Amino acid sequence: MGAMTEADPLPDIDWSAQGIETELGWALPVTYRAFSQVATAAVADVPGGPRGYQVLVAITTESPSSQLALAHRLGIDKTQMTYVIDGLEAGGFVERRPDARDRRVRQVHPTDAGRALLSTAREGLRDAECVLLRHLAGDEQTQLRRLLARVALGAGDIEAAADGAPPTPALPAAAPERSRRPSRD
Amino acid sequence: MGAMTEADPLPDIDWSAQGIETELGWALPVTYRAFSQVATAAVADVPGGPRGYQVLVAITTESPSSQLALAHRLGIDKTQMTYVIDGLEAGGFVERRPDARDRRVRQVHPTDAGRALLSTAREGLRDAECVLLRHLAGDEQTQLRRLLARVALGAGDIEAAADGAPPTPALPAAAPERSRRPSRD
DNA sequence: TATTGTTATACTCTATAACTATA
DNA sequence: TATAGTTATAGAGTATAACAATA
């Protein structure tokens, strides 16, 4: 809706010939960004966005956990975790309960509101996936999931090899959240 | 190498049960990040990283172009484009040639060194892809590429719908380039 | 007056360091 | 002395705004 409307989704470049190089280098980022966008929108109501959502998932589907354990599990810095939990607690979605045996640690428990929020966000994410894969037949979707899962499984080694083996992430990291200004260029 | 070595690549969470939610929400980010990492490494010698590479591809496989045209085509801000071209020109990989007919615009031409650099980077990216897909059989790789390409094609609409229809990207956007410090937590 | 390109500024996100309170 | 958590600071990356030159 900006000043220039001549931006067709797929420019008239002949990618296949020797274009931007291999198709994967194009398709993967595009797909990821689209998913990242809808997924972030789906968890927009969760304080802390994708990371807040990850925390809710972790303490709900597993058991309540200390902040440091959560940070390690989700691959988030412990200082970041403080902010995320702050937001969740301010919204009344989690509680910090001091551990009786070690009063340094604070266990993070989900509240009823937190569980409800998680449930809603989950649905939104499922819908987001459906939108993303809407052009694929049912069996094709299954096929894609399976193949991608296998690649991701092997990909873990790559990440691990590079730096100090960060734990497995689960959502689009952070999703920079493009500015919502009029975007006139 | 860090203080804690208990971080196994895949935690012992039962993702499949009701875990972190849908498999795609896990596999896609993981795969993307792994690719982003190897791809960024592959174009590390290109000033400006992935974006510098994109510029080289555009002006080589197509024709030399003005900076603004490049910015639009690659979905990069024009101010950012200035910096990217600055880096490429400093390295002797491109030349800015004033346009004879409109002396405001500066056409960006690749040098021989630029073409050579592009060639090398291309090989690196192809290798990166092979590494990423190494656990898939040949026909499975083809299948994955095909399915992903179709999803990406449809995904363009999603991105376009959200903000002002940004042109098609071609590489992992920017790839934050994790800090290379000892990573002791 | 509008547009290409550059420069300067501000903002967001994240990483690092320093501090407290417990152990 | 070491660890869990918090707070403060600094850095990278990006977006916005203001500017110069040309049309």
Short mmCIF file of C-alpha atoms (C1' of nucleotides) in Angstrom, two decimals:
data_model
loop_
_atom_site.label_atom_id
_atom_site.label_comp_id
_atom_site.label_asym_id
_atom_site.label_seq_id
_atom_site.Cartn_x
_atom_site.Cartn_y
_atom_site.Cartn_z
CA MET A 1 0.00 0.00 0.00
CA GLY A 2 3.03 2.24 -0.19
CA ALA A 3 3.95 4.51 -3.03
CA MET A 4 5.25 1.67 -5.14
CA THR A 5 2.86 -1.10 -6.06
CA GLU A 6 4.97 -2.72 -8.73
CA ALA A 7 6.42 -5.18 -6.25
CA ASP A 8 5.16 -8.57 -7.37
CA PRO A 9 5.73 -11.38 -4.87
CA LEU A 10 8.03 -13.21 -7.25
CA PRO A 11 10.16 -10.90 -9.38
CA ASP A 12 10.69 -11.84 -12.97
CA ILE A 13 14.16 -13.17 -12.36
CA ASP A 14 15.02 -16.53 -13.80
CA TRP A 15 16.03 -18.12 -10.53
CA SER A 16 16.16 -21.57 -11.99
CA ALA A 17 18.82 -20.80 -14.56
CA GLN A 18 21.70 -19.62 -12.40
CA GLY A 19 19.65 -17.19 -10.42
CA ILE A 20 20.01 -16.43 -6.76
CA GLU A 21 21.55 -19.93 -6.54
CA THR A 22 19.96 -23.07 -5.22
CA GLU A 23 16.26 -23.08 -4.55
CA LEU A 24 16.67 -24.05 -0.93
CA GLY A 25 18.59 -20.89 -0.21
CA TRP A 26 15.54 -19.02 -1.33
CA ALA A 27 12.65 -21.20 -0.21
CA LEU A 28 13.86 -21.87 3.30
CA PRO A 29 14.31 -18.25 4.39
CA VAL A 30 11.06 -17.22 2.77
CA THR A 31 9.15 -20.02 4.43
CA TYR A 32 10.76 -19.38 7.75
CA ARG A 33 10.05 -15.70 7.70
CA ALA A 34 6.43 -16.26 6.80
CA PHE A 35 6.04 -18.75 9.60
CA SER A 36 7.90 -16.53 11.99
CA GLN A 37 5.48 -13.77 11.19
CA VAL A 38 2.26 -15.68 11.68
CA ALA A 39 3.65 -17.49 14.70
CA THR A 40 4.67 -14.26 16.36
CA ALA A 41 1.24 -12.85 15.70
CA ALA A 42 -0.29 -15.97 17.20
CA VAL A 43 1.59 -15.50 20.47
CA ALA A 44 1.31 -11.73 20.49
CA ASP A 45 -0.86 -11.85 23.61
CA VAL A 46 1.81 -13.69 25.52
CA PRO A 47 4.15 -11.31 27.38
CA GLY A 48 7.63 -11.86 26.03
CA GLY A 49 6.30 -13.17 22.72
CA PRO A 50 7.69 -16.47 21.46
CA ARG A 51 9.95 -16.82 24.45
CA GLY A 52 7.18 -16.23 26.92
CA TYR A 53 5.24 -18.87 25.08
CA GLN A 54 8.14 -21.29 25.30
CA VAL A 55 8.33 -20.74 29.03
CA LEU A 56 4.63 -21.46 29.42
CA VAL A 57 4.98 -24.63 27.40
CA ALA A 58 7.95 -25.79 29.42
CA ILE A 59 6.46 -25.27 32.86
CA THR A 60 3.07 -26.61 31.84
CA THR A 61 3.80 -29.70 29.79
CA GLU A 62 6.69 -30.56 32.04
CA SER A 63 6.97 -29.48 35.63
CA PRO A 64 7.58 -26.10 37.21
CA SER A 65 11.20 -25.22 37.06
CA SER A 66 13.74 -22.71 38.30
CA GLN A 67 14.58 -19.75 36.11
CA LEU A 68 18.10 -20.93 35.46
CA ALA A 69 16.93 -24.37 34.43
CA LEU A 70 14.44 -22.77 32.06
CA ALA A 71 17.15 -20.55 30.64
CA HIS A 72 19.33 -23.56 29.91
CA ARG A 73 16.53 -25.64 28.53
CA LEU A 74 15.25 -22.97 26.18
CA GLY A 75 18.61 -21.59 25.19
CA ILE A 76 17.86 -18.16 26.59
CA ASP A 77 20.24 -16.09 28.62
CA LYS A 78 19.45 -16.01 32.32
CA THR A 79 19.23 -12.24 32.33
CA GLN A 80 16.75 -12.36 29.47
CA MET A 81 14.84 -14.97 31.38
CA THR A 82 14.38 -12.52 34.23
CA TYR A 83 12.67 -10.05 31.90
CA VAL A 84 10.50 -12.73 30.32
CA ILE A 85 9.33 -14.01 33.68
CA ASP A 86 8.79 -10.44 34.86
CA GLY A 87 6.39 -9.91 31.99
CA LEU A 88 4.58 -13.16 32.51
CA GLU A 89 4.24 -12.55 36.22
CA ALA A 90 3.01 -8.99 35.70
CA GLY A 91 0.28 -10.39 33.48
CA GLY A 92 -0.62 -12.93 36.12
CA PHE A 93 0.31 -15.92 33.99
CA VAL A 94 3.02 -17.34 36.21
CA GLU A 95 4.04 -17.22 39.85
CA ARG A 96 7.51 -17.15 41.34
CA ARG A 97 7.57 -19.40 44.36
CA PRO A 98 10.70 -19.52 46.49
CA ASP A 99 12.12 -23.00 46.84
CA ALA A 100 11.89 -24.25 50.41
CA ARG A 101 15.11 -26.21 50.30
CA ASP A 102 17.22 -23.59 48.56
CA ARG A 103 15.98 -20.10 49.07
CA ARG A 104 18.11 -18.74 46.25
CA VAL A 105 16.04 -20.43 43.57
CA ARG A 106 12.55 -19.39 42.54
CA GLN A 107 10.37 -22.00 40.95
CA VAL A 108 8.15 -20.74 38.16
CA HIS A 109 4.58 -22.06 38.32
CA PRO A 110 1.83 -21.48 35.77
CA THR A 111 -1.41 -19.95 36.95
CA ASP A 112 -4.85 -20.87 35.64
CA ALA A 113 -4.73 -17.76 33.49
CA GLY A 114 -1.37 -18.90 32.20
CA ARG A 115 -2.72 -22.30 31.26
CA ALA A 116 -5.66 -20.70 29.49
CA LEU A 117 -3.39 -18.33 27.62
CA LEU A 118 -1.20 -21.19 26.56
CA SER A 119 -4.17 -23.10 25.28
CA THR A 120 -5.31 -20.16 23.18
CA ALA A 121 -1.83 -19.52 21.82
CA ARG A 122 -1.50 -23.18 20.89
CA GLU A 123 -4.62 -23.02 18.80
CA GLY A 124 -3.38 -19.92 17.09
CA LEU A 125 -0.14 -21.62 16.22
CA ARG A 126 -1.93 -24.61 14.79
CA ASP A 127 -3.99 -22.29 12.63
CA ALA A 128 -0.86 -20.49 11.56
CA GLU A 129 0.60 -23.74 10.36
CA CYS A 130 -2.50 -24.54 8.38
CA VAL A 131 -2.29 -21.19 6.66
CA LEU A 132 1.34 -21.73 5.82
CA LEU A 133 0.76 -25.18 4.35
CA ARG A 134 -2.57 -24.42 2.76
CA HIS A 135 -1.35 -25.12 -0.77
CA LEU A 136 -0.20 -28.62 0.08
CA ALA A 137 -2.38 -31.72 0.08
CA GLY A 138 -2.73 -33.65 3.31
CA ASP A 139 -0.20 -36.31 2.46
CA GLU A 140 2.18 -33.70 1.15
CA GLN A 141 2.01 -31.85 4.43
CA THR A 142 2.86 -35.04 6.23
CA GLN A 143 5.73 -35.67 3.88
CA LEU A 144 7.11 -32.19 4.36
CA ARG A 145 6.90 -32.41 8.11
CA ARG A 146 8.67 -35.73 8.10
CA LEU A 147 11.48 -34.63 5.83
CA LEU A 148 11.96 -31.36 7.63
CA ALA A 149 12.04 -33.11 10.98
CA ARG A 150 14.81 -35.39 9.77
CA VAL A 151 16.82 -32.48 8.45
CA ALA A 152 16.33 -30.60 11.70
CA LEU A 153 17.46 -33.63 13.67
CA GLY A 154 20.71 -33.71 11.77
CA ALA A 155 20.96 -29.95 11.83
CA GLY A 156 21.22 -30.00 15.59
CA ASP A 157 24.73 -31.35 15.19
CA ILE A 158 25.70 -28.44 13.02
CA GLU A 159 24.62 -25.85 15.55
CA ALA A 160 26.18 -27.85 18.33
CA ALA A 161 29.46 -28.09 16.48
CA ALA A 162 29.72 -24.35 15.92
CA ASP A 163 29.36 -22.91 19.40
CA GLY A 164 28.92 -24.45 22.80
CA ALA A 165 25.97 -26.67 21.98
CA PRO A 166 22.98 -24.46 22.75
CA PRO A 167 19.81 -26.28 23.73
CA THR A 168 17.07 -26.88 21.23
CA PRO A 169 14.90 -23.90 20.41
CA ALA A 170 11.26 -24.29 19.64
CA LEU A 171 9.92 -21.14 18.07
CA PRO A 172 11.21 -18.47 15.73
CA ALA A 173 13.79 -17.31 18.21
CA ALA A 174 12.53 -13.79 18.62
CA ALA A 175 11.09 -12.62 15.34
CA PRO A 176 12.28 -9.01 15.11
CA GLU A 177 8.73 -7.78 14.77
CA ARG A 178 8.96 -5.45 11.79
CA SER A 179 8.01 -1.89 12.48
CA ARG A 180 4.42 -1.17 11.70
CA ARG A 181 4.94 2.28 10.28
CA PRO A 182 3.36 3.30 6.98
CA SER A 183 6.50 1.97 5.31
CA ARG A 184 6.54 4.45 2.53
CA ASP A 185 9.94 4.15 0.96
CA MET B 1 34.06 -25.96 26.14
CA GLY B 2 31.89 -23.99 28.51
CA ALA B 3 31.43 -24.71 32.16
CA MET B 4 28.33 -26.80 31.59
CA THR B 5 28.53 -29.80 29.32
CA GLU B 6 25.20 -31.32 30.20
CA ALA B 7 23.49 -29.68 27.23
CA ASP B 8 22.56 -32.54 24.94
CA PRO B 9 21.50 -31.45 21.43
CA LEU B 10 18.05 -32.93 21.81
CA PRO B 11 16.71 -32.75 25.37
CA ASP B 12 14.79 -35.71 26.69
CA ILE B 13 11.45 -34.00 26.39
CA ASP B 14 8.63 -35.94 24.86
CA TRP B 15 7.93 -33.47 22.10
CA SER B 16 5.63 -35.82 20.26
CA ALA B 17 3.12 -36.22 23.06
CA GLN B 18 1.89 -32.67 23.47
CA GLY B 19 5.35 -31.22 23.70
CA ILE B 20 6.49 -27.91 22.33
CA GLU B 21 3.46 -28.14 20.02
CA THR B 22 3.44 -28.92 16.35
CA GLU B 23 6.54 -30.43 14.83
CA LEU B 24 6.79 -27.77 12.18
CA GLY B 25 7.14 -25.09 14.80
CA TRP B 26 10.22 -26.90 15.95
CA ALA B 27 11.73 -28.27 12.76
CA LEU B 28 11.46 -25.16 10.68
CA PRO B 29 13.30 -22.80 13.02
CA VAL B 30 15.96 -25.37 13.76
CA THR B 31 16.53 -26.09 10.10
CA TYR B 32 16.53 -22.43 9.23
CA ARG B 33 19.01 -21.53 11.90
CA ALA B 34 21.34 -24.31 10.91
CA PHE B 35 21.21 -23.23 7.30
CA SER B 36 21.59 -19.62 8.24
CA GLN B 37 24.69 -20.49 10.15
CA VAL B 38 26.47 -22.46 7.46
CA ALA B 39 25.30 -20.06 4.77
CA THR B 40 26.64 -17.08 6.68
CA ALA B 41 29.93 -18.86 7.13
CA ALA B 42 30.00 -19.59 3.42
CA VAL B 43 29.70 -15.92 2.53
CA ALA B 44 31.86 -14.68 5.39
CA ASP B 45 34.48 -13.40 2.95
CA VAL B 46 31.94 -11.19 1.23
CA PRO B 47 31.82 -7.69 2.75
CA GLY B 48 28.33 -7.18 4.07
CA GLY B 49 27.76 -10.90 4.52
CA PRO B 50 24.59 -12.37 3.02
CA ARG B 51 23.47 -8.99 1.76
CA GLY B 52 26.74 -8.29 0.04
CA TYR B 53 26.39 -11.67 -1.57
CA GLN B 54 22.88 -10.88 -2.74
CA VAL B 55 24.12 -7.69 -4.33
CA LEU B 56 26.86 -9.56 -6.17
CA VAL B 57 24.35 -12.09 -7.42
CA ALA B 58 21.96 -9.42 -8.60
CA ILE B 59 24.45 -7.32 -10.53
CA THR B 60 26.20 -10.33 -12.00
CA THR B 61 23.42 -12.68 -13.04
CA GLU B 62 21.32 -9.76 -14.12
CA SER B 63 22.71 -6.44 -15.20
CA PRO B 64 24.40 -3.66 -13.25
CA SER B 65 21.87 -1.60 -11.44
CA SER B 66 21.42 1.54 -9.43
CA GLN B 67 21.60 1.37 -5.68
CA LEU B 68 17.97 2.22 -5.22
CA ALA B 69 16.88 -0.45 -7.68
CA LEU B 70 19.02 -2.95 -5.83
CA ALA B 71 17.55 -1.88 -2.52
CA HIS B 72 14.03 -2.46 -3.81
CA ARG B 73 14.84 -5.72 -5.50
CA LEU B 74 16.56 -7.20 -2.47
CA GLY B 75 14.23 -5.76 0.13
CA ILE B 76 17.00 -3.81 1.80
CA ASP B 77 16.70 -0.25 3.00
CA LYS B 78 18.47 2.25 0.76
CA THR B 79 20.58 3.54 3.62
CA GLN B 80 21.69 0.01 4.40
CA MET B 81 22.47 -0.43 0.75
CA THR B 82 24.92 2.45 0.94
CA TYR B 83 26.87 0.68 3.66
CA VAL B 84 26.81 -2.65 1.83
CA ILE B 85 28.10 -1.09 -1.37
CA ASP B 86 30.68 0.83 0.61
CA GLY B 87 32.06 -2.43 1.93
CA LEU B 88 32.03 -4.14 -1.43
CA GLU B 89 33.71 -1.20 -3.11
CA ALA B 90 36.35 -0.94 -0.40
CA GLY B 91 37.21 -4.57 -1.03
CA GLY B 92 37.43 -3.91 -4.74
CA PHE B 93 34.52 -6.19 -5.63
CA VAL B 94 32.24 -3.59 -7.19
CA GLU B 95 32.55 -0.19 -8.80
CA ARG B 96 30.22 2.76 -8.58
CA ARG B 97 29.89 4.33 -12.02
CA PRO B 98 27.92 7.54 -12.40
CA ASP B 99 25.11 7.22 -14.88
CA ALA B 100 25.67 9.45 -17.91
CA ARG B 101 22.02 10.25 -18.47
CA ASP B 102 21.08 10.90 -14.86
CA ARG B 103 23.97 12.01 -12.78
CA ARG B 104 22.13 11.36 -9.54
CA VAL B 105 22.26 7.60 -9.93
CA ARG B 106 25.33 5.46 -9.55
CA GLN B 107 25.33 2.14 -11.35
CA VAL B 108 26.95 -0.67 -9.44
CA HIS B 109 29.21 -2.86 -11.57
CA PRO B 110 30.98 -6.04 -10.49
CA THR B 111 34.74 -6.23 -10.90
CA ASP B 112 36.64 -9.34 -11.89
CA ALA B 113 37.51 -9.83 -8.25
CA GLY B 114 33.82 -9.53 -7.45
CA ARG B 115 32.90 -12.19 -9.95
CA ALA B 116 35.57 -14.49 -8.60
CA LEU B 117 34.40 -13.92 -5.05
CA LEU B 118 30.85 -14.66 -6.06
CA SER B 119 31.89 -17.89 -7.70
CA THR B 120 33.68 -19.04 -4.58
CA ALA B 121 30.80 -18.09 -2.32
CA ARG B 122 28.38 -19.96 -4.56
CA GLU B 123 30.35 -23.14 -4.21
CA GLY B 124 30.41 -22.70 -0.47
CA LEU B 125 26.67 -22.32 -0.38
CA ARG B 126 26.14 -25.41 -2.46
CA ASP B 127 28.32 -27.34 -0.07
CA ALA B 128 26.40 -25.91 2.86
CA GLU B 129 23.20 -27.25 1.40
CA CYS B 130 24.69 -30.67 0.95
CA VAL B 131 25.74 -30.71 4.58
CA LEU B 132 22.28 -29.68 5.69
CA LEU B 133 20.53 -32.36 3.65
CA ARG B 134 23.12 -35.05 4.13
CA HIS B 135 20.72 -37.39 5.91
CA LEU B 136 18.25 -37.39 3.03
CA ALA B 137 18.39 -39.61 -0.02
CA GLY B 138 18.63 -37.97 -3.42
CA ASP B 139 14.98 -38.25 -4.26
CA GLU B 140 14.02 -37.13 -0.78
CA GLN B 141 16.09 -33.99 -1.22
CA THR B 142 14.30 -33.30 -4.45
CA GLN B 143 10.96 -33.85 -2.79
CA LEU B 144 11.80 -31.53 0.08
CA ARG B 145 12.98 -28.79 -2.25
CA ARG B 146 9.85 -29.07 -4.29
CA LEU B 147 7.46 -29.00 -1.34
CA LEU B 148 9.32 -26.16 0.34
CA ALA B 149 9.35 -24.15 -2.86
CA ARG B 150 5.58 -24.48 -3.12
CA VAL B 151 5.08 -23.43 0.47
CA ALA B 152 7.42 -20.48 -0.04
CA LEU B 153 5.52 -19.45 -3.13
CA GLY B 154 2.31 -19.26 -1.16
CA ALA B 155 4.10 -17.75 1.79
CA GLY B 156 4.97 -14.71 -0.26
CA ASP B 157 1.35 -13.68 -0.08
CA ILE B 158 1.42 -13.83 3.69
CA GLU B 159 4.38 -11.52 3.98
CA ALA B 160 2.95 -9.27 1.32
CA ALA B 161 -0.35 -9.05 3.12
CA ALA B 162 1.22 -7.97 6.38
CA ASP B 163 3.30 -4.98 5.46
CA GLY B 164 3.85 -3.16 2.21
CA ALA B 165 4.79 -6.15 0.07
CA PRO B 166 8.55 -6.34 0.47
CA PRO B 167 10.43 -7.82 -2.48
CA THR B 168 11.65 -11.37 -2.40
CA PRO B 169 14.65 -12.06 -0.20
CA ALA B 170 17.15 -14.69 -1.10
CA LEU B 171 19.35 -15.47 1.84
CA PRO B 172 19.03 -15.70 5.61
CA ALA B 173 18.30 -12.00 5.92
CA ALA B 174 21.23 -11.12 8.09
CA ALA B 175 22.07 -14.01 10.38
CA PRO B 176 22.82 -12.26 13.68
CA GLU B 177 26.29 -13.84 13.82
CA ARG B 178 26.40 -15.18 17.34
CA SER B 179 29.18 -13.77 19.42
CA ARG B 180 32.24 -15.94 19.40
CA ARG B 181 33.21 -15.44 23.00
CA PRO B 182 34.07 -18.40 25.25
CA SER B 183 30.36 -18.57 26.06
CA ARG B 184 30.85 -19.43 29.68
CA ASP B 185 27.51 -18.95 31.31
"C1'" DT C 1 9.28 20.20 -6.20
"C1'" DA C 2 10.70 15.32 -6.55
"C1'" DT C 3 14.37 11.87 -6.44
"C1'" DT C 4 19.20 9.48 -5.75
"C1'" DG C 5 22.36 8.84 -2.60
"C1'" DT C 6 24.76 10.03 1.85
"C1'" DT C 7 25.20 11.13 6.65
"C1'" DA C 8 23.57 11.62 11.36
"C1'" DT C 9 20.54 10.18 14.96
"C1'" DA C 10 17.62 7.18 17.71
"C1'" DC C 11 15.81 2.94 18.94
"C1'" DT C 12 15.49 -2.14 19.71
"C1'" DC C 13 17.60 -6.27 21.01
"C1'" DT C 14 20.92 -8.68 22.99
"C1'" DA C 15 25.20 -9.57 25.48
"C1'" DT C 16 28.32 -8.49 29.32
"C1'" DA C 17 29.38 -7.06 33.82
"C1'" DA C 18 28.47 -5.96 38.41
"C1'" DC C 19 25.67 -6.59 42.44
"C1'" DT C 20 22.46 -9.15 46.30
"C1'" DA C 21 21.23 -12.93 48.80
"C1'" DT C 22 21.72 -17.29 49.85
"C1'" DA C 23 24.55 -21.52 50.22
"C1'" DT D 1 33.99 -19.30 47.54
"C1'" DA D 2 30.28 -20.51 44.43
"C1'" DT D 3 25.52 -20.17 42.74
"C1'" DA D 4 20.45 -18.10 41.65
"C1'" DG D 5 18.66 -14.17 40.46
"C1'" DT D 6 18.57 -9.16 39.58
"C1'" DT D 7 20.02 -4.76 37.84
"C1'" DA D 8 22.88 -1.70 35.09
"C1'" DT D 9 25.71 -0.92 31.18
"C1'" DA D 10 27.41 -1.40 26.57
"C1'" DG D 11 27.37 -3.08 22.12
"C1'" DA D 12 25.51 -4.64 17.40
"C1'" DG D 13 22.08 -3.99 14.09
"C1'" DT D 14 18.47 -1.55 12.19
"C1'" DA D 15 15.22 2.12 11.25
"C1'" DT D 16 14.16 7.09 10.90
"C1'" DA D 17 15.24 11.72 9.74
"C1'" DA D 18 17.71 15.26 7.78
"C1'" DC D 19 20.79 16.65 4.19
"C1'" DA D 20 23.33 17.47 -0.60
"C1'" DA D 21 23.20 17.08 -5.47
"C1'" DT D 22 20.69 16.60 -9.52
"C1'" DA D 23 16.53 16.41 -12.20
#
